[in-house]
Coordinates of C-alpha atoms in Angstrom, one line a residue:
M28 CA 166.7 62.2 87.3
K29 CA 165.3 64.1 90.3
K30 CA 166.3 63.4 93.8
H31 CA 164.9 64.4 97.3
L32 CA 167.5 66.5 99.1
I33 CA 167.4 67.1 102.8
N34 CA 167.1 70.8 103.4
N35 CA 169.2 71.2 106.5
S36 CA 171.7 74.0 106.9
L37 CA 173.4 72.2 109.8
R38 CA 174.7 69.4 107.6
P39 CA 175.9 70.8 104.2
N40 CA 178.1 67.8 103.7
L41 CA 174.9 65.7 103.1
I42 CA 174.8 67.3 99.7
A43 CA 178.1 65.7 98.8
T44 CA 177.0 62.4 100.2
L45 CA 173.8 62.4 98.2
A46 CA 175.7 63.4 95.1
A47 CA 178.0 60.5 95.6
M48 CA 175.0 58.2 96.0
A49 CA 173.5 59.6 92.9
M50 CA 176.7 58.9 91.0
A51 CA 176.9 55.4 92.3
G52 CA 173.4 54.2 91.7
L53 CA 171.3 56.7 89.7
G54 CA 172.8 56.8 86.3
A55 CA 175.6 59.3 86.9
T56 CA 178.2 56.8 85.9
A57 CA 178.0 58.2 82.4
H58 CA 179.1 61.5 83.7
A59 CA 182.1 60.0 85.5
Q60 CA 183.2 58.3 82.3
N61 CA 183.1 61.6 80.5
Y62 CA 185.2 63.2 83.2
P63 CA 188.0 60.7 83.9
I64 CA 190.4 61.0 86.8
T65 CA 193.8 60.0 85.6
P66 CA 196.1 57.8 87.8
Q67 CA 198.5 60.7 88.1
Q68 CA 195.8 63.1 89.3
R69 CA 194.5 60.5 91.8
G70 CA 198.0 59.8 93.1
T71 CA 198.8 63.5 93.6
A72 CA 195.4 64.0 95.3
Q73 CA 196.0 61.1 97.7
Q74 CA 199.4 62.4 98.6
A75 CA 197.9 65.9 99.3
A76 CA 195.0 64.3 101.3
Q77 CA 197.5 62.6 103.6
A78 CA 200.0 65.4 104.0
G79 CA 198.3 68.6 102.9
V80 CA 200.1 71.2 100.8
P81 CA 202.8 73.7 101.9
L82 CA 201.4 77.0 103.2
S83 CA 203.6 78.7 100.6
E84 CA 201.4 77.2 97.9
L85 CA 198.3 78.9 99.2
A86 CA 197.0 82.1 97.6
P87 CA 197.9 85.1 99.7
N88 CA 194.3 85.8 100.8
A89 CA 193.0 82.2 100.9
P90 CA 189.9 82.4 103.2
D91 CA 189.7 80.2 106.3
E92 CA 186.1 79.5 105.4
Y93 CA 184.2 79.8 102.2
T94 CA 180.6 78.9 101.3
V95 CA 180.2 77.7 97.7
K96 CA 177.8 79.9 95.8
P97 CA 175.5 78.9 92.8
R98 CA 177.5 80.9 90.2
D99 CA 181.0 79.8 91.4
T100 CA 183.3 77.9 89.1
L101 CA 185.9 75.3 89.9
W102 CA 188.6 77.5 88.4
A103 CA 187.5 80.5 90.6
I104 CA 187.6 78.3 93.7
S105 CA 191.0 76.9 92.8
R106 CA 192.3 80.4 92.2
L107 CA 190.8 81.5 95.6
Y108 CA 192.9 78.9 97.5
L109 CA 196.0 78.2 95.4
R110 CA 198.7 80.4 93.8
S111 CA 198.5 78.1 90.8
P112 CA 194.8 77.4 90.1
W113 CA 195.6 74.7 87.5
R114 CA 197.0 72.6 90.4
W115 CA 193.4 71.3 90.9
P116 CA 194.5 67.8 92.1
E117 CA 196.0 69.4 95.2
L118 CA 192.8 71.3 96.0
W119 CA 190.8 68.1 95.4
G120 CA 193.3 66.1 97.5
M121 CA 192.9 68.4 100.4
N122 CA 189.3 67.4 100.8
M123 CA 189.0 64.1 98.8
S124 CA 187.8 62.2 101.9
E125 CA 184.5 64.1 101.6
I126 CA 184.5 65.1 98.0
Q127 CA 184.9 61.9 96.1
N128 CA 184.7 63.4 92.6
P129 CA 186.3 66.7 91.8
H130 CA 183.8 67.3 89.0
R131 CA 181.0 67.3 91.7
I132 CA 181.3 70.4 93.8
Y133 CA 177.9 71.9 94.9
P134 CA 176.5 75.2 96.1
G135 CA 176.0 75.3 99.8
Q136 CA 179.1 73.3 100.7
V137 CA 181.2 75.1 103.3
L138 CA 185.0 74.8 102.7
Y139 CA 187.2 75.0 105.8
L140 CA 190.9 75.7 105.6
D141 CA 193.0 73.9 108.2
K142 CA 196.6 75.3 108.5
S143 CA 197.8 73.3 111.5
G144 CA 201.3 71.7 111.4
G145 CA 202.6 74.0 108.7
R146 CA 200.5 72.3 106.1
A147 CA 197.2 73.3 104.5
R148 CA 194.2 70.9 104.3
L149 CA 190.8 71.8 102.9
A150 CA 187.6 70.1 104.2
L151 CA 183.9 70.6 104.4
R152 CA 183.0 72.2 107.7
R153 CA 180.6 69.9 109.6
G154 CA 177.7 71.6 111.2
G155 CA 177.7 74.7 109.0
S156 CA 179.5 78.0 109.6
G157 CA 178.1 78.3 113.1
G158 CA 179.4 74.8 114.1
T159 CA 177.6 72.2 116.2
P160 CA 177.6 72.7 120.0
E161 CA 179.8 70.2 121.7
G162 CA 177.8 67.3 122.9
G163 CA 174.7 68.9 121.3
T164 CA 172.1 67.2 119.1
I165 CA 171.5 67.9 115.5
K166 CA 167.8 68.0 114.7
L167 CA 166.9 67.2 111.1
S168 CA 163.9 68.9 109.6
P169 CA 161.5 66.7 107.5
R170 CA 161.3 69.4 104.8
T171 CA 162.3 68.3 101.3
R172 CA 162.8 69.9 97.9
Y173 CA 163.3 68.5 94.4
E174 CA 166.6 69.4 92.7
S175 CA 168.5 68.1 89.7
L176 CA 171.9 67.0 90.9
S177 CA 173.4 67.3 87.5
D178 CA 172.3 70.9 87.2
M179 CA 173.6 71.8 90.7
A180 CA 177.3 70.8 90.1
L181 CA 179.6 73.6 89.5
P182 CA 181.2 74.0 86.1
T183 CA 185.0 74.5 85.7
L184 CA 184.4 77.7 83.8
N185 CA 181.4 79.9 83.1
P186 CA 179.4 77.9 80.6
S187 CA 178.1 81.0 78.8
V188 CA 181.7 81.7 77.7
I189 CA 182.3 78.4 76.0
E190 CA 179.0 76.8 75.2
P191 CA 178.1 79.1 72.2
F192 CA 181.6 78.4 70.8
L193 CA 181.2 74.6 70.9
A194 CA 178.4 74.8 68.4
E195 CA 180.3 77.0 65.9
P196 CA 183.7 76.6 64.5
V197 CA 185.2 73.4 63.2
V198 CA 188.7 72.6 62.1
V199 CA 189.0 70.3 59.1
D200 CA 191.4 69.4 56.3
A201 CA 190.8 70.9 52.9
E202 CA 189.5 67.6 51.4
T203 CA 186.9 67.1 54.2
L204 CA 185.2 70.4 53.5
A205 CA 185.5 70.1 49.7
T206 CA 183.7 66.7 49.7
A207 CA 181.1 67.6 52.3
P208 CA 177.4 67.7 51.2
R209 CA 176.5 71.1 49.8
I210 CA 173.4 73.3 49.5
V211 CA 172.4 73.6 45.8
A212 CA 169.3 75.7 45.9
G213 CA 166.5 77.2 48.0
N214 CA 162.8 76.8 47.7
D215 CA 161.0 79.2 45.3
S216 CA 164.3 80.1 43.7
R217 CA 165.5 81.9 46.8
V218 CA 169.1 83.0 46.7
V219 CA 169.6 83.5 50.4
L220 CA 168.0 81.4 53.1
A221 CA 167.0 82.0 56.7
R222 CA 165.5 80.1 59.6
G223 CA 162.3 78.3 58.6
D224 CA 163.2 78.1 54.9
R225 CA 163.5 74.9 52.8
A226 CA 166.8 74.1 51.2
Y227 CA 168.0 71.4 48.8
A228 CA 171.3 69.7 49.2
R229 CA 173.5 67.0 47.6
G230 CA 176.3 64.8 48.7
E231 CA 179.1 63.3 46.7
P232 CA 178.0 60.4 44.4
S233 CA 179.7 57.9 46.8
A234 CA 178.1 59.4 49.9
P235 CA 174.6 60.8 49.1
L236 CA 172.4 62.4 51.8
L237 CA 170.1 59.7 52.8
E238 CA 167.6 59.2 55.7
A239 CA 168.5 56.8 58.4
P240 CA 166.5 55.1 61.2
G241 CA 166.3 57.0 64.4
P242 CA 166.2 60.7 65.2
I243 CA 166.2 63.3 62.4
R244 CA 169.7 64.0 61.3
T245 CA 171.0 67.5 62.0
Y246 CA 173.8 69.2 60.1
R247 CA 175.8 72.4 60.7
V248 CA 176.2 74.7 57.8
F249 CA 179.7 76.1 57.1
R250 CA 181.5 78.2 54.5
N251 CA 184.8 80.0 53.8
A252 CA 187.4 77.7 55.2
T253 CA 190.2 79.9 56.5
P254 CA 193.7 78.3 56.7
L255 CA 195.3 78.2 60.2
K256 CA 199.0 78.7 59.7
D257 CA 201.7 78.0 62.3
P258 CA 203.3 81.4 63.0
G259 CA 206.7 79.8 63.4
T260 CA 206.9 77.5 60.4
G261 CA 204.2 78.8 58.1
E262 CA 202.7 75.3 57.8
I263 CA 199.0 75.0 57.3
L264 CA 197.7 73.1 60.3
G265 CA 194.1 72.9 59.2
Y266 CA 191.1 75.0 58.0
E267 CA 188.7 76.8 60.2
A268 CA 185.3 76.7 58.7
Q269 CA 182.9 79.6 59.3
Y270 CA 179.7 78.5 61.0
V271 CA 176.5 80.0 59.5
G272 CA 173.6 77.9 60.8
K273 CA 171.9 74.5 61.2
A274 CA 169.7 72.3 59.0
Q275 CA 167.7 69.1 59.5
L276 CA 167.4 66.4 56.8
Q277 CA 163.7 65.9 56.0
R278 CA 163.9 63.8 52.9
G279 CA 167.0 62.0 51.4
E280 CA 168.3 62.2 47.9
S281 CA 166.5 60.2 45.2
S282 CA 165.9 60.2 41.5
A283 CA 163.0 60.9 39.1
K284 CA 162.2 59.7 35.6
E285 CA 160.7 61.9 33.0
E286 CA 160.0 61.5 29.3
V287 CA 161.8 64.1 27.2
E288 CA 161.2 64.1 23.4
G289 CA 160.2 60.5 23.5
K290 CA 163.2 59.4 25.7
E291 CA 163.2 58.5 29.3
V292 CA 165.5 60.8 31.3
V293 CA 166.6 60.1 34.9
Y294 CA 167.2 63.2 37.0
P295 CA 168.9 63.3 40.4
V296 CA 166.6 64.7 43.1
P297 CA 168.4 66.6 45.9
A298 CA 167.7 66.0 49.6
A299 CA 165.2 68.4 51.3
M300 CA 166.6 70.3 54.3
D301 CA 164.9 72.6 56.8
I302 CA 166.9 75.5 58.1
I303 CA 166.4 75.5 61.9
A304 CA 169.0 78.1 62.8
A305 CA 170.9 80.8 61.0
R306 CA 173.6 83.0 62.3
E307 CA 173.7 84.8 59.0
E308 CA 172.2 84.3 55.6
I309 CA 172.7 80.8 54.1
R310 CA 173.2 80.3 50.4
A311 CA 174.0 77.8 47.7
G312 CA 177.5 76.4 47.9
D313 CA 177.5 76.3 51.7
R314 CA 178.7 73.0 53.1
L315 CA 177.1 70.6 55.6
L316 CA 178.8 68.6 58.3
P317 CA 177.0 66.3 60.8
E318 CA 176.1 67.8 64.2
P319 CA 178.5 66.3 66.8
P320 CA 177.2 64.9 70.1
R321 CA 176.6 67.6 72.7
Q322 CA 179.7 68.0 74.9
L323 CA 179.4 68.0 78.7
L324 CA 180.9 71.3 79.9
S325 CA 183.3 70.2 82.6
Y326 CA 187.1 70.3 82.5
V327 CA 189.8 69.6 85.0
P328 CA 192.4 72.4 84.8
R329 CA 195.9 71.0 85.0
A330 CA 199.4 71.4 83.6
P331 CA 200.4 69.0 80.8
A332 CA 202.4 66.1 82.1
H333 CA 204.9 66.6 79.3
T334 CA 206.9 69.6 78.1
I335 CA 205.2 71.7 75.4
A336 CA 207.7 72.9 72.9
D337 CA 207.3 75.6 70.2
G338 CA 203.7 76.3 71.2
R339 CA 202.2 79.5 69.7
I340 CA 198.9 81.3 69.4
V341 CA 197.7 80.9 65.8
S342 CA 194.6 83.1 65.6
V343 CA 192.1 85.0 67.6
Y344 CA 188.6 83.6 66.9
G345 CA 186.0 85.8 65.3
N346 CA 188.3 88.8 65.0
A347 CA 190.4 90.2 62.2
V348 CA 192.6 91.8 64.9
Q349 CA 195.9 90.4 66.1
F350 CA 195.3 90.9 69.9
A351 CA 193.2 88.8 72.3
A352 CA 191.4 89.8 75.4
Q353 CA 190.5 88.0 78.6
N354 CA 187.7 85.4 78.2
Q355 CA 188.4 85.3 74.4
V356 CA 189.0 82.2 72.4
V357 CA 192.2 81.6 70.5
A358 CA 193.5 78.8 68.3
I359 CA 196.9 77.3 69.2
N360 CA 199.3 75.2 67.1
K361 CA 199.2 72.2 69.4
G362 CA 196.6 69.4 69.2
T363 CA 195.9 65.8 70.1
I364 CA 198.9 64.6 68.1
D365 CA 201.0 66.7 70.5
G366 CA 199.3 65.2 73.6
I367 CA 197.1 68.2 74.2
E368 CA 193.9 67.4 76.1
N369 CA 190.8 69.2 77.4
G370 CA 191.7 71.1 80.6
H371 CA 195.4 71.6 79.8
V372 CA 196.6 75.0 81.1
L373 CA 199.4 76.8 79.3
A374 CA 201.3 80.0 80.1
I375 CA 201.4 82.8 77.5
L376 CA 204.7 84.5 76.8
K377 CA 204.9 87.8 75.1
N378 CA 207.3 87.3 72.2
G379 CA 210.0 89.8 72.8
E380 CA 210.6 92.2 69.9
T381 CA 213.9 92.5 67.9
I382 CA 215.2 96.0 68.2
V383 CA 218.3 97.9 67.2
D384 CA 220.3 99.3 70.2
K385 CA 220.9 102.9 69.1
T386 CA 222.6 103.9 72.4
G387 CA 225.9 102.2 71.5
A388 CA 228.5 102.9 68.9
T389 CA 227.8 99.7 66.9
K390 CA 224.0 99.8 66.7
E391 CA 223.7 96.2 67.6
T392 CA 220.5 94.2 67.0
L393 CA 218.9 92.9 70.3
K394 CA 216.1 90.5 71.1
L395 CA 214.1 91.6 74.1
P396 CA 213.2 88.9 76.6
N397 CA 210.0 86.9 76.5
E398 CA 207.7 88.0 79.3
R399 CA 204.9 85.9 80.9
I400 CA 201.6 87.8 80.4
G401 CA 198.8 85.3 81.1
L402 CA 197.2 81.8 81.1
L403 CA 194.9 80.0 78.8
M404 CA 193.1 76.6 79.0
V405 CA 192.4 74.2 76.2
F406 CA 188.7 73.2 75.9
R407 CA 188.5 71.8 72.4
P408 CA 191.5 70.0 70.8
F409 CA 191.7 68.8 67.2
E410 CA 194.5 66.8 65.7
R411 CA 196.9 69.6 65.0
V412 CA 195.3 72.7 66.5
S413 CA 193.2 73.4 69.6
Y414 CA 190.9 76.1 70.8
A415 CA 191.7 77.6 74.2
L416 CA 190.1 80.2 76.5
V417 CA 192.3 83.1 77.7
L418 CA 191.8 83.0 81.5
E419 CA 194.1 85.7 82.9
I420 CA 196.2 88.4 81.3
S421 CA 198.5 91.2 82.4
D422 CA 199.1 92.4 78.8
A423 CA 197.2 91.7 75.6
P424 CA 198.3 88.4 73.9
R425 CA 198.7 88.4 70.2
I426 CA 199.1 86.0 67.3
G427 CA 202.6 84.5 67.4
D428 CA 203.0 84.7 71.2
L429 CA 204.6 81.7 72.8
L430 CA 203.0 79.0 74.9
I431 CA 204.8 77.0 77.6
N432 CA 204.0 74.8 80.6
P433 CA 202.7 76.9 83.4

């Protein structure tokens, strides 16, 4: 949906007003439903809106005024103003009278920090950075431009970091992948398949690949399910399937009759699939799982409301190494069954080594203390494991490091 936006640098808060109007009456309700505001977040925000937050909670160099830029993220703005950027409800609460939805922050808005009375409040500066002359008149220009409101809203994190990942790995149990439809052959007896090739696939007898009314069905192609083990208990939490490409169902499974030596024989006919994307070569035996609905890339960074116990990093995605870097994806041993949700922020603790104290007479065994070395944010939870993005680090996190509430 395209909207007319008034192009007036003297009234940047009009952008927020029009955004709210768009959400109220122009089909943006669906976005609001995908980005729920919990009662706890709203209550915290309302309290902060009335009283502000203590100055001690502000970041040391929080600017008095800041103009939101096109490539900003909500996480970066939170970090700019707060010592604890996951405390997004406070930042929202400081300006919730003008920003009705924390998922709808737009470039061009000017944030003004009020520190009066020993409390901090954040609002949109009216009249732009130069202000409006007292008693003056604001003249609106009739110029207009067409913009997509949904495209203007700032994401929580840089979409380029997460979006490719959302289309790739999947965590399943062993049975799900073992019983998923499989590629059995390629056209013209091809052993390996690439984009544009025709493949043939079959499902289980109880769940064949069949066409259905509506859009063409798209499947993701996987192989090599790798077990994800809890570093503490050794328990297998799930299997991470390797993404290799995408295929579309062009013709469902069927059967064909032929006469062989005077007898009628019925042959199964596999489904016809077109390979539409290939990260690497696709071959017979690879498994097919339905393409999930596209996820809207917005998350509200926040601390879990409950205590996270025995959290650990399980693996570093896409690497055979043990260590993770900033902006890298890791799997953790907590999922929806543990109350983990999109946007939950956890602190990373370096697991202190066990050493032998050789400086004393008895050579006693010591356990070095656990040290906090960074933050990560969950963006894709499964039942027993979740994927998270490493946001900040002071030392390299590794498999087995501990996770606690921030």
